[in-house]
Coordinates of C-alpha atoms in Angstrom, one line a residue:
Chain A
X1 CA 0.0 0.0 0.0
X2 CA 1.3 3.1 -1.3
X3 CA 1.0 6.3 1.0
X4 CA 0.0 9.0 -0.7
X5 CA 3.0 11.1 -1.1
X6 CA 4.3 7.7 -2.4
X7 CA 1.4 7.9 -4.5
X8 CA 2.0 11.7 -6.0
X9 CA 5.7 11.2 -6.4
X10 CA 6.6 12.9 -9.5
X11 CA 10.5 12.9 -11.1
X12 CA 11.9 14.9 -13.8
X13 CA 13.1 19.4 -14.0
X14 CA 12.8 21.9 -16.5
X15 CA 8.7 21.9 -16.1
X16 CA 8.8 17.9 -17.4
X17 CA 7.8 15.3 -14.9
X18 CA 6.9 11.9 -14.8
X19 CA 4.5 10.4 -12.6
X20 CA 2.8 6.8 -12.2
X21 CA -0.8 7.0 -11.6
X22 CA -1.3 4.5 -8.9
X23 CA -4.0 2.2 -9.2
X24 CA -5.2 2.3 -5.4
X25 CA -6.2 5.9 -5.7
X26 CA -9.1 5.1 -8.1
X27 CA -12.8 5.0 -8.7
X28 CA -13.4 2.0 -11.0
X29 CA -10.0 1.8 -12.1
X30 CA -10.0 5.3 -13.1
X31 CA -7.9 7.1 -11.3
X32 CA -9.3 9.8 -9.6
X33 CA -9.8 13.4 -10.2
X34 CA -8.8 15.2 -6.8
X35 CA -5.4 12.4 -6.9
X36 CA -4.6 13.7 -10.4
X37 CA -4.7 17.3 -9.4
X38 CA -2.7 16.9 -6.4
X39 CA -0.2 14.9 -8.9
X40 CA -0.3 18.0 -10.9
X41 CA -0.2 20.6 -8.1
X42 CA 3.3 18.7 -7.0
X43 CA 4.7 18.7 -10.5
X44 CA 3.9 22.8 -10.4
X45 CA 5.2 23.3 -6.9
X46 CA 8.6 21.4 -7.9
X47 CA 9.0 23.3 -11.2
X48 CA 8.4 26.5 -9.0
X49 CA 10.3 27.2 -6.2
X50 CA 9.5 24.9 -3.4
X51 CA 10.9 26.8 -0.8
X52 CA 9.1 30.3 -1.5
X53 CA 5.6 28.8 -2.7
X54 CA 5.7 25.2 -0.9
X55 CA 2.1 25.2 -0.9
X56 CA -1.2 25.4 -3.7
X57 CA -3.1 28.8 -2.9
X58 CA -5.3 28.3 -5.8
X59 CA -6.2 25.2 -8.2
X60 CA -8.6 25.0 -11.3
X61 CA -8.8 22.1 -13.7
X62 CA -10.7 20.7 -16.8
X63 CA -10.7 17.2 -16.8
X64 CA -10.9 16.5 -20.6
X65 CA -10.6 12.9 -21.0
X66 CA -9.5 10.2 -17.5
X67 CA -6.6 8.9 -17.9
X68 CA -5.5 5.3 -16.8
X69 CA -3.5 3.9 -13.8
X70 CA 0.3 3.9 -14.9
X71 CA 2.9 5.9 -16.0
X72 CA 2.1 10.1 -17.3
X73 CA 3.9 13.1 -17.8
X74 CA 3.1 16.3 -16.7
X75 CA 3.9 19.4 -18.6
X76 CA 4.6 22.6 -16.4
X77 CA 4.8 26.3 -17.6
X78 CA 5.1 29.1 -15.8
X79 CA 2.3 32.5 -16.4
X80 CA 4.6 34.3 -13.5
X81 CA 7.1 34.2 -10.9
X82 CA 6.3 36.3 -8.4
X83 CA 7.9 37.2 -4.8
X84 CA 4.5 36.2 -2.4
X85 CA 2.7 34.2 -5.8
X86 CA 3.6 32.5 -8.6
X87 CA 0.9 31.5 -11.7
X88 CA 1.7 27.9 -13.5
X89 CA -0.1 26.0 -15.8
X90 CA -0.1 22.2 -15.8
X91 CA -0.7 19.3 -18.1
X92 CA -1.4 15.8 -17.6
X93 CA -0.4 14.0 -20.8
X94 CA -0.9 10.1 -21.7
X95 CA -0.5 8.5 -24.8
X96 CA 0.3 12.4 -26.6
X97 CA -3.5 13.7 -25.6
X98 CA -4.1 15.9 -22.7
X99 CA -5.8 14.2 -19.6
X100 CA -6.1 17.1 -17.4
X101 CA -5.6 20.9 -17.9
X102 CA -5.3 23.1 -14.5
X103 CA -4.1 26.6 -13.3
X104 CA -2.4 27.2 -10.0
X105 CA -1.6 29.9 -7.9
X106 CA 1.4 29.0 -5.6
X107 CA 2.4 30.8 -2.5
X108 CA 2.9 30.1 1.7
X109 CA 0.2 29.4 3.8
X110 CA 1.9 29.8 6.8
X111 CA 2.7 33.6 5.8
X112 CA -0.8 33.9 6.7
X113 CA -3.3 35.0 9.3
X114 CA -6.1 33.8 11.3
X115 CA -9.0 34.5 9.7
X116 CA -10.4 37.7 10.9
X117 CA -13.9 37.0 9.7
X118 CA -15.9 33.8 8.6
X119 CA -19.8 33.2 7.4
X120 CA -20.1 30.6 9.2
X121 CA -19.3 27.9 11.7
X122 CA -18.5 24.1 11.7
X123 CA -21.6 22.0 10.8
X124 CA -23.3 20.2 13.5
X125 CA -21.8 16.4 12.9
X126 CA -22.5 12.9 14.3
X127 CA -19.4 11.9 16.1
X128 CA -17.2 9.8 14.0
X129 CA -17.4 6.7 15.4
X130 CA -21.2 6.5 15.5
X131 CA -21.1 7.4 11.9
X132 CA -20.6 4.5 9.3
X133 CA -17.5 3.8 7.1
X134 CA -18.2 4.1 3.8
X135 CA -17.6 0.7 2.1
X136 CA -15.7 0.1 -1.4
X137 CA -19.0 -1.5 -3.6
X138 CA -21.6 0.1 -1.9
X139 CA -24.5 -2.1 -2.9
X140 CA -26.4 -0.8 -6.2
X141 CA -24.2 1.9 -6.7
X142 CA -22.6 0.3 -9.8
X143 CA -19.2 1.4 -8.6
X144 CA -16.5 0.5 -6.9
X145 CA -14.6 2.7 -4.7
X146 CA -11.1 1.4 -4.5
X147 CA -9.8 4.4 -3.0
X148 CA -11.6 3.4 0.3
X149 CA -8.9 1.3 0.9
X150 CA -6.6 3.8 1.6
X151 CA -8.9 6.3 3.6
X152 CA -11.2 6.1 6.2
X153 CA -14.4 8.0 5.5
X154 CA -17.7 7.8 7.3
X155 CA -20.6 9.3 6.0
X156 CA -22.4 11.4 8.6
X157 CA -26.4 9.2 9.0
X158 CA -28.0 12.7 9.7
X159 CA -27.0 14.0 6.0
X160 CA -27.9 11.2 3.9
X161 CA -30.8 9.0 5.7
X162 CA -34.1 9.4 4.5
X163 CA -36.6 10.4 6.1
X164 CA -38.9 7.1 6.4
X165 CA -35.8 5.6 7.7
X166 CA -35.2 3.3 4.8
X167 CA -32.1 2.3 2.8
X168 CA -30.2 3.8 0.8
X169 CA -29.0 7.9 0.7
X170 CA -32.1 9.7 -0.9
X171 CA -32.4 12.0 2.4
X172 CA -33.6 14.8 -0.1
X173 CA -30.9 16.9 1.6
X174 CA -28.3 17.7 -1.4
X175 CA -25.6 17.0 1.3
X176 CA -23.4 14.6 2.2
X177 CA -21.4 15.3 5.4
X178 CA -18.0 13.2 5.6
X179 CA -14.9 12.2 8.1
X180 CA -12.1 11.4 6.4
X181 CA -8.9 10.1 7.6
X182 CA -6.3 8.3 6.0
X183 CA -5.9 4.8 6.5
X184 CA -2.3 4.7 7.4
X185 CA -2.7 7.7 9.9
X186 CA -0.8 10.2 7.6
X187 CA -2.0 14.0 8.9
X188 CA -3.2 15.8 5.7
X189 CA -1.2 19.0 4.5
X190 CA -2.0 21.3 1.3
X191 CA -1.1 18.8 -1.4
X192 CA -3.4 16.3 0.1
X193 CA -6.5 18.7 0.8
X194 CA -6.8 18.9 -3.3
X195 CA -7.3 15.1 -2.9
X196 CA -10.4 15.8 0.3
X197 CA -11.6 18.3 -1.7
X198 CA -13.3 15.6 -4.5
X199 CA -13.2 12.3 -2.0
X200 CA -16.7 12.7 -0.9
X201 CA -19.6 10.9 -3.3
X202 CA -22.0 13.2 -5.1
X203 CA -24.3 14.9 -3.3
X204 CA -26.4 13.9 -6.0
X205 CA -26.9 10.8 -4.5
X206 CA -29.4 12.2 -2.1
X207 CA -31.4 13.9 -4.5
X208 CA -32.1 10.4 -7.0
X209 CA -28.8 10.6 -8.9
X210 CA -27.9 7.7 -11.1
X211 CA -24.3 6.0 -11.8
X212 CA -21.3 8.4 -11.8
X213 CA -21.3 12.1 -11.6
X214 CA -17.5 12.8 -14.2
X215 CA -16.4 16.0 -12.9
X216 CA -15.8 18.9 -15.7
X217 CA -14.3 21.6 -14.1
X218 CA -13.1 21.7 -10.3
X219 CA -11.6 24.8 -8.4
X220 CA -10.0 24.7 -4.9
X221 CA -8.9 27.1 -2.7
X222 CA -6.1 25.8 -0.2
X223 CA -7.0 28.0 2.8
X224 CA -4.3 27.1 5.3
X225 CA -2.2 23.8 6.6
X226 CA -4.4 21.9 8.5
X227 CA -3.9 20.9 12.3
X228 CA -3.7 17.1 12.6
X229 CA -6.7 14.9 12.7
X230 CA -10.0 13.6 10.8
X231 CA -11.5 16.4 8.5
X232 CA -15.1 17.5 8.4
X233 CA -16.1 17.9 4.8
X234 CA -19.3 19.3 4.1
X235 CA -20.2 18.3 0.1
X236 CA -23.5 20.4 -1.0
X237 CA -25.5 20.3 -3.9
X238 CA -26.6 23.9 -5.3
X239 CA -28.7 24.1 -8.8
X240 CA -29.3 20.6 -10.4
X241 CA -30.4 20.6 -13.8
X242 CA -29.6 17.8 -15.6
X243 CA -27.2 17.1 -17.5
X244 CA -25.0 19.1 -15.3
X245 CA -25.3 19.6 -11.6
X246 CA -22.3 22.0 -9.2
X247 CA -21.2 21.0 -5.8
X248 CA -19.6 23.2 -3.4
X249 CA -17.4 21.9 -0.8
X250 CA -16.2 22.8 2.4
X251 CA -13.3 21.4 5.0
X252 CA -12.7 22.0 8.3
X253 CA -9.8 20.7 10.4
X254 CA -9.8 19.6 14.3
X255 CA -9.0 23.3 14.9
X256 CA -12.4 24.2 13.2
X257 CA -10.5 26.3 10.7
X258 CA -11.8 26.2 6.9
X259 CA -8.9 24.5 5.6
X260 CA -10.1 24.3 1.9
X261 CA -12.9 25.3 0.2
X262 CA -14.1 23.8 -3.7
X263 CA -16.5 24.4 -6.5
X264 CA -17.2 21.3 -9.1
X265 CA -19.4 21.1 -12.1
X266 CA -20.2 17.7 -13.2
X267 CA -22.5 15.5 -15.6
X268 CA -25.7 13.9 -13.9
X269 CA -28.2 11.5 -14.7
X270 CA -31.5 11.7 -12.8
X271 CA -33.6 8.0 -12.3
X272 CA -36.4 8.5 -14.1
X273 CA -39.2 9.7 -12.8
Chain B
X1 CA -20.1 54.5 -26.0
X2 CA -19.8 51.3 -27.1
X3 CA -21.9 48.2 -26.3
X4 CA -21.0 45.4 -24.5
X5 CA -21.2 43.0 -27.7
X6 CA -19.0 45.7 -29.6
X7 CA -16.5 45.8 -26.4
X8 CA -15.9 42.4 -26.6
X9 CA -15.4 42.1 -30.5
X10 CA -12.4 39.5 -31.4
X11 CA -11.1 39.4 -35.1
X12 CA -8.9 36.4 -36.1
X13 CA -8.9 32.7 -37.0
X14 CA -7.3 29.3 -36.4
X15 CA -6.7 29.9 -32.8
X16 CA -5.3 34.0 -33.4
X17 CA -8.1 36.7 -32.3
X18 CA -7.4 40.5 -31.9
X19 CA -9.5 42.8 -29.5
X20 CA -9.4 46.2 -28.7
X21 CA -9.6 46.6 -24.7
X22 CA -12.4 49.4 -24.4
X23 CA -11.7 52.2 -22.1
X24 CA -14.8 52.0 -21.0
X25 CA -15.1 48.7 -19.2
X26 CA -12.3 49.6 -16.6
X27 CA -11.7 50.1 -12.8
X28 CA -9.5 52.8 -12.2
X29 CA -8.2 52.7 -15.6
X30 CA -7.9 48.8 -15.7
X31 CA -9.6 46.5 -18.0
X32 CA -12.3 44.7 -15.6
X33 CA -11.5 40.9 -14.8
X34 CA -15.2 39.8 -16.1
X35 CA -15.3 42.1 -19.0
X36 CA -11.6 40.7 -20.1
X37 CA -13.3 36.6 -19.1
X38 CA -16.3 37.4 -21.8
X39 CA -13.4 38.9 -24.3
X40 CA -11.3 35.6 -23.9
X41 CA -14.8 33.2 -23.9
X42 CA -15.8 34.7 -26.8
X43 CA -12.5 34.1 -28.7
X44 CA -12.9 30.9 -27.4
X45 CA -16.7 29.9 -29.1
X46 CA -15.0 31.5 -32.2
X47 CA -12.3 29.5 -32.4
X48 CA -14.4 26.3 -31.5
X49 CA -17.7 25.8 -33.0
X50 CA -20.4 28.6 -32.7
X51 CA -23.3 26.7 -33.8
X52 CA -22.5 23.7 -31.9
X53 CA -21.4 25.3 -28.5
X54 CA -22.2 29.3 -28.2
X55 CA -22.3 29.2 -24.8
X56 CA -19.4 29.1 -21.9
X57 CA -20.8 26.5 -19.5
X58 CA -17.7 27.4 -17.4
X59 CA -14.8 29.4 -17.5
X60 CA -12.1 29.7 -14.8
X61 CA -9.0 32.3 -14.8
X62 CA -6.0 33.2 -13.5
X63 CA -5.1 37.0 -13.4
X64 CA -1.3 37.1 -13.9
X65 CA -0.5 40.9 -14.8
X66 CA -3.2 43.5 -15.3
X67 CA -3.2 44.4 -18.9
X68 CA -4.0 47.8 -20.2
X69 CA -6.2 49.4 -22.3
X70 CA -5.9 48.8 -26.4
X71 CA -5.0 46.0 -28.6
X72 CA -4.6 42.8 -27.2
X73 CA -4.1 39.0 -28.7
X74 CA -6.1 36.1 -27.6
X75 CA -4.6 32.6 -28.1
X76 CA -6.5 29.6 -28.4
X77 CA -5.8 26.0 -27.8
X78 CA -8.1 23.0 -28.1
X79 CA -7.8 20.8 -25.2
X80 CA -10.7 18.6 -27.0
X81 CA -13.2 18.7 -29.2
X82 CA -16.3 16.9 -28.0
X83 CA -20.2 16.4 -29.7
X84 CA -21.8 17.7 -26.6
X85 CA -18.8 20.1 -24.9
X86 CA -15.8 21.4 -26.1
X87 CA -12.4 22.2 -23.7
X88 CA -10.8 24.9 -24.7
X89 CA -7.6 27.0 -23.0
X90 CA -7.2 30.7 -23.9
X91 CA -4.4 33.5 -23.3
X92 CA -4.9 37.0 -23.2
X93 CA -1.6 38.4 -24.3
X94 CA -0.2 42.1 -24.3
X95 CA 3.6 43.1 -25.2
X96 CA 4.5 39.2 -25.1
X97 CA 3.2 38.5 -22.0
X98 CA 0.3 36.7 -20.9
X99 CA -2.1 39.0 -19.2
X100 CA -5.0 36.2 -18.5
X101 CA -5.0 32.9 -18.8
X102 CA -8.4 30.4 -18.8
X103 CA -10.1 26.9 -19.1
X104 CA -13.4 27.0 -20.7
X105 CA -15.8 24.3 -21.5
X106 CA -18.2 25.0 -24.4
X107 CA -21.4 23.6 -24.7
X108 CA -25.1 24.8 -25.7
X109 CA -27.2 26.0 -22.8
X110 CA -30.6 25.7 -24.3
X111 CA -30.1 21.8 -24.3
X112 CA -30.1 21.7 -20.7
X113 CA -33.6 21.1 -18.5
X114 CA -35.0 23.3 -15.9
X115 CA -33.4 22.4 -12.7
X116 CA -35.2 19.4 -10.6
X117 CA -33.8 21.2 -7.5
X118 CA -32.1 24.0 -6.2
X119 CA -30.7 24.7 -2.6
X120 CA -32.5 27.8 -2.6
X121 CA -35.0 30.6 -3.4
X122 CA -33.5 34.1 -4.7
X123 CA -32.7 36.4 -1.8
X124 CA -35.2 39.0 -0.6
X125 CA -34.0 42.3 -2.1
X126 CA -35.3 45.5 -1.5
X127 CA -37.0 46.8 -5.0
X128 CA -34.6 48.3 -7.5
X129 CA -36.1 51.8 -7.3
X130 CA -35.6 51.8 -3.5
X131 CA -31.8 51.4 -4.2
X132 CA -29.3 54.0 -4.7
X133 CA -27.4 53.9 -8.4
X134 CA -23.7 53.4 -7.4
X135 CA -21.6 56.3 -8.3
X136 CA -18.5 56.0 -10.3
X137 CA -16.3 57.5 -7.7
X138 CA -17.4 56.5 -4.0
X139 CA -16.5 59.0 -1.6
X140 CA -13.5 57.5 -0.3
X141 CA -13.3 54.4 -2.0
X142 CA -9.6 55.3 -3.3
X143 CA -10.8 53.7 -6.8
X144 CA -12.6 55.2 -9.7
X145 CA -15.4 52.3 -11.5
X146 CA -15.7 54.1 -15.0
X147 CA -17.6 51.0 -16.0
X148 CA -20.4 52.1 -13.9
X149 CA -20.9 54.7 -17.0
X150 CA -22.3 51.5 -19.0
X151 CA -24.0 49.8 -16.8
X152 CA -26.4 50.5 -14.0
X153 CA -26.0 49.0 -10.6
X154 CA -27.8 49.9 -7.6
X155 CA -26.7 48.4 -4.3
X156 CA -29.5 47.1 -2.0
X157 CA -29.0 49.2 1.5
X158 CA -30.1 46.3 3.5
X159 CA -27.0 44.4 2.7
X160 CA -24.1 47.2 3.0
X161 CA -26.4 50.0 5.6
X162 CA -24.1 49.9 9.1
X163 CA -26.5 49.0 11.9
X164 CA -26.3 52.7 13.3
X165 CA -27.7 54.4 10.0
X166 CA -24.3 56.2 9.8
X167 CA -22.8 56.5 6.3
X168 CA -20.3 53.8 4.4
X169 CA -20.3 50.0 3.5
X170 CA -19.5 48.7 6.9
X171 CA -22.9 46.7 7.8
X172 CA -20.7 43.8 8.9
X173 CA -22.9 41.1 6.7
X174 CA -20.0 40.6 4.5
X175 CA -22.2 40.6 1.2
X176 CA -23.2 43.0 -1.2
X177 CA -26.7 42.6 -2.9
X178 CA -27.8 44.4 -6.2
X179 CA -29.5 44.9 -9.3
X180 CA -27.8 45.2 -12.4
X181 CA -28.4 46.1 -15.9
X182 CA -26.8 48.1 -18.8
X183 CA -27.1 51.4 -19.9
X184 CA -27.9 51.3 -22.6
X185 CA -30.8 48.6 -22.3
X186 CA -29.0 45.1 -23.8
X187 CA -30.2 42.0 -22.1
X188 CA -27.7 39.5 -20.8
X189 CA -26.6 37.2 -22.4
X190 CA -24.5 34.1 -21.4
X191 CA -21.2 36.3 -22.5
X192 CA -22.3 39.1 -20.4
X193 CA -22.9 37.0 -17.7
X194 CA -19.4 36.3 -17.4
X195 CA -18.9 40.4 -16.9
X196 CA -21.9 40.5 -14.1
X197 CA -20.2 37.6 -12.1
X198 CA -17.6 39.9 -11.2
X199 CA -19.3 43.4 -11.2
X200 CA -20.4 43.5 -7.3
X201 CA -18.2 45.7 -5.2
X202 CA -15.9 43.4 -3.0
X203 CA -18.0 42.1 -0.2
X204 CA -14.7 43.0 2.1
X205 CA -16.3 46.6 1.8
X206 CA -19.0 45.9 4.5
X207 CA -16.2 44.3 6.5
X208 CA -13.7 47.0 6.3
X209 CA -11.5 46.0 3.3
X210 CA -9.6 49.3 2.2
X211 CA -8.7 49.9 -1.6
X212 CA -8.8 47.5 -4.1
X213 CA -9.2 43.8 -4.0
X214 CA -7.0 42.4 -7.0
X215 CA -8.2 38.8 -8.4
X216 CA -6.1 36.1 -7.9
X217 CA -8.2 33.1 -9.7
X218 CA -12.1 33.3 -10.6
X219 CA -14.4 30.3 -11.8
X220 CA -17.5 31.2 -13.3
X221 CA -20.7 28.7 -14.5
X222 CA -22.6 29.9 -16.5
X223 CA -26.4 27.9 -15.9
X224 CA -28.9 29.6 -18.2
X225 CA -29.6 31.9 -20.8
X226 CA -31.3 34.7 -18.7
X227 CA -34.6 35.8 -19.4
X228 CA -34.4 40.2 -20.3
X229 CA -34.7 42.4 -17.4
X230 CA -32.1 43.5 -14.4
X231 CA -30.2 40.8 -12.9
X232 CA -30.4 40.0 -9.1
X233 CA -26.7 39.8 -7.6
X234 CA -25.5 38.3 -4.3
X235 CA -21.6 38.4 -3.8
X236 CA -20.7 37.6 -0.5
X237 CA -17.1 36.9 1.9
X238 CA -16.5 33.2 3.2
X239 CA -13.4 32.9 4.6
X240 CA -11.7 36.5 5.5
X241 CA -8.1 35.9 6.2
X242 CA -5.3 38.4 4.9
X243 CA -3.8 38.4 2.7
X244 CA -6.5 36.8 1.2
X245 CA -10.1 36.0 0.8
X246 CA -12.8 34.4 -0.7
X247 CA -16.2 35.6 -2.5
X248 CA -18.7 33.2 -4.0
X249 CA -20.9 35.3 -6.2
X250 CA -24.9 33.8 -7.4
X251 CA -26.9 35.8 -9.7
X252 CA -30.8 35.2 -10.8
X253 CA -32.3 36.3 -14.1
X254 CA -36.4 38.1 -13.8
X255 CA -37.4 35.2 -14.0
X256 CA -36.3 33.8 -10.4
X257 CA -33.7 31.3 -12.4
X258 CA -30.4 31.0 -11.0
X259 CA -28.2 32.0 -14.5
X260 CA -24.5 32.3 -12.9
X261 CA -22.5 31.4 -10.4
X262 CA -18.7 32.5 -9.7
X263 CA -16.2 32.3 -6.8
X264 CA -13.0 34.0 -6.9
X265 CA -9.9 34.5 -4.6
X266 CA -8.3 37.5 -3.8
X267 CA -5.6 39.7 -2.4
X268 CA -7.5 42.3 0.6
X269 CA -5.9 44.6 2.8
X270 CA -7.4 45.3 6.4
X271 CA -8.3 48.3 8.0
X272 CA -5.7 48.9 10.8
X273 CA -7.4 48.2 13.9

C-alpha cells in the first residue's frame, strides 16, 4: 500500500515530470480526479520554487478525457514568478493527448493570518465513530470505490438518511457530510486537501442521482495547513439541472478552521421519474 | 459609447483573435476581470464551433498581470473537441506577455432542463427603485469604476447600511446585494454573464476591506440563458483571512432562475485596527 506522497511522487526538472498514476487511488480503475490534481499541483510546486511557494493557494482544472492507472507526464509552464505568488499551468499527458488541464496559484500558507472573519461555523456532525465507514461497492451503486482502501471515510447518518428511515442515501438533503482520515494515519497537508476536496460521493446521491457524476471543471482554494486529525467535509448540492449539476465543498480541520474550500461542475443522470 | 457586444469584439482565425480593450469597461483605468473573461470566452466559441457550443458552460482564470487598455491578442488551444462540450484554454496576451489565462468548456445551454432542485430561493432584495445607483467615484473608495458609465447597478441598502444608520459600507454582513443592468438597455446574455459575475463591489467593503481587492483566480458557471430584465446579484465573503479572501458570487435572471454562479480569490488589505 502506497501512501499518498508515495502515490504523488513525481521525477523529472525543466517543467517535465513523470508520474505513475497508482492504481489504489481510483474510482473503478480510473484514477481519480482530486489524486490527479494533487499529482499536478506537486509537478507545479517542484518546477516553482519549493521553498518560496511550498504550498497550492489556488487550483482550477478541466478534466478533458480520465486517464489510466500507470505511467504520465506532466507538462509545467510558468504565467509568473512572483515574490509572495507564482501563476503555472499544468498538463497531464498520456498517450500524446491531454488528460487534465489546470491553473495554480502557488504561494505560503503559513505567511498567513487567522482569519479575521468567517460566514459561518463548523456543521453540526455525528461523532465519527457513531457514523458508518463508507464501504468500497456500496450495494447498487454500480461502482467501486477502490480508494476506500486507503482512507477512512464515514458518512455522517444525519446527512444522507431518508426520512422514512429506509435504505439507501435519498435524504432529499443535497448534502453529504464526511470524516475522512487516512488509512495509514498520515496528517493531511496542502497537497493532500486537493485530494479531500473531491473524496466525498456526489451529493447527487441524495437527490435520485444515477451511476457516476464525471467531474468537468473543479476549483480549490487551499486556505491554510491543517492541524492534525480527521477532517469534516461538508459536500453540497446547489442548482441541479440535468445534465450538469455543481457542488460546493467545504473542509474544516480539528482546529475548526476552513482548511479548503471547492466548487465542481459535473454531468448527472437523474432516475427517471 | 460602445456596447458590451461591440466591447468584446475579437477578429482572427485558427486559434489567433485581436480585440481592442475598451476604455470604458475599466476600474481605475484597468480593464475589468469579467469584461476581459467574456473577451477571452468569446475568442474561445469563435475558435471552436459557434453553432455547436455558443455558450461558456464554465470558464475559470488566473489574473497574472493587469493588462492595459488597447489592442490585445487572444490565443486559443483546443484541449478537446467533443459532440456535446468542447475544452478549450485561452491566453490574453499584451507586449508578449500573458495578461490572462483560462479553461473553458463549451457547450449549448438551451439543451439543458430546468433544474429538478435548487438549494435555494433568490434572496429578498429591496425593490430596485428603492436602491441607490452606485456612483463611479465612492467617496473615499480610493478607486474610480468608470464601468459604472455603462451599466447600471444599484446596491441594496439592506446588505451594506451599518447597523447605526451612519454612512459607508460597513454593515458587517460581509455581502453585497444588487440589481444590475446596462445602460444602454441590452439583455444579458451568457457572454455578459461572465462580466456580471464579477461586477459586485468586493463584499470586504461591509467588513472594512480598504482599496482595491486584486483577483487572484475566478471560476464562473454559467447555468442559463437569462430571461431580459435586471439581474439579481449576491456576492458575499467566506473565509476573510489576509492576505486573502474568498467571495462566491450567485446571480438570478427576472425570471427567479439561477443563470451564474462564480467564486473568486483575492488579495485584501485590512483596515488597521
Amino acid at each position: 500500500m502506497a501512501s499518498f506522497a508515495e502515490a504523488i511522487a513525481v521525477d523529472g526538472k525543466d517543467g517535465t515530470y513523470t508520474a505513475s498514476l497508482d492504481p489504489e487511488w481510483t474510482v473503478s480503475g480510473k484514477p481519480h480526479g482530486g489524486y490527479l490534481l494533487a499529482v499536478m499541483a506537486h509537478a507545479a510546486i517542484l518546477a516553482d520554487d519549493e521553498r518560496a511557494h511550498p504550498h497550492p493557494l489556488s487550483a482550477s482544472a478541466v478534466y478533458v478525457t480520465p486517464p489510466a492507472v500507470g505511467p504520465a507526464t506532466i507538462e509545467v509552464e510558468h504565467l509568473r514568478r512572483g515574490r509572495g505568488a507564482s501563476h503555472v499551468r499544468a498538463r497531464l499527458v498520456q498517450d500524446q493527448g491531454t488528460r487534465v488541464e489546470a491553473l495554480f496559484t502557488l504561494g505560503r500558507l503559513t505567511d498567513h493570518a487567522e482569519p479575521s472573519w468567517v460566514d459561518r461555523r463548523p456543521p453540526a456532525m455525528t461523532p465519527l465513530e457513531e457514523c458508518p465507514v463508507s464501504e468500497i461497492a456500496p450495494p447498487g451503486a454500480g461502482v467501486r470505490v477502490e480508494m476506500l482502501n486507503v482512507v477512512e471515510q464515514r458518512l455522517d447518518p444525519a446527512s444522507f438518511r431518508p426520512a422514512d428511515g429506509g435504505p439507501g442515501y435519498q435524504s432529499g438533503t443535497g448534502e453529504f457530510r464526511s470524516w475522512l482520515s487516512f488509512a495509514d494515519g498520515t496528517p493531511f497537508d496542502a497537497l493532500s486537501l486537493l485530494y479531500a476536496a473531491d473524496s466525498s460521493p456526489p451529493a447527487t446521491l441524495t437527490l435520485g442521482s444515477v451511476g457516476w457524476v464525471p467531474t468537468v471543471e473543479m476549483t480549490v482554494y487551499i486556505r491554510a495547513v491543517p492541524e492534525p486529525g480527521p477532517l469534516r467535509i461538508r459536500q453540497h448540492a446547489r442548482v441541479l439541472g440535468a445534465p450538469v449539476v455543481d457542488q460546493v465543498c467545504e473542509i474544516w480541520d480539528s482546529s475548526d478552521r476552513v482548511v479548503a474550500q471547492a466548487t465542481q461542475l459535473a454531468f448527472v443522470r437523474l432516475r427517471e421519474a
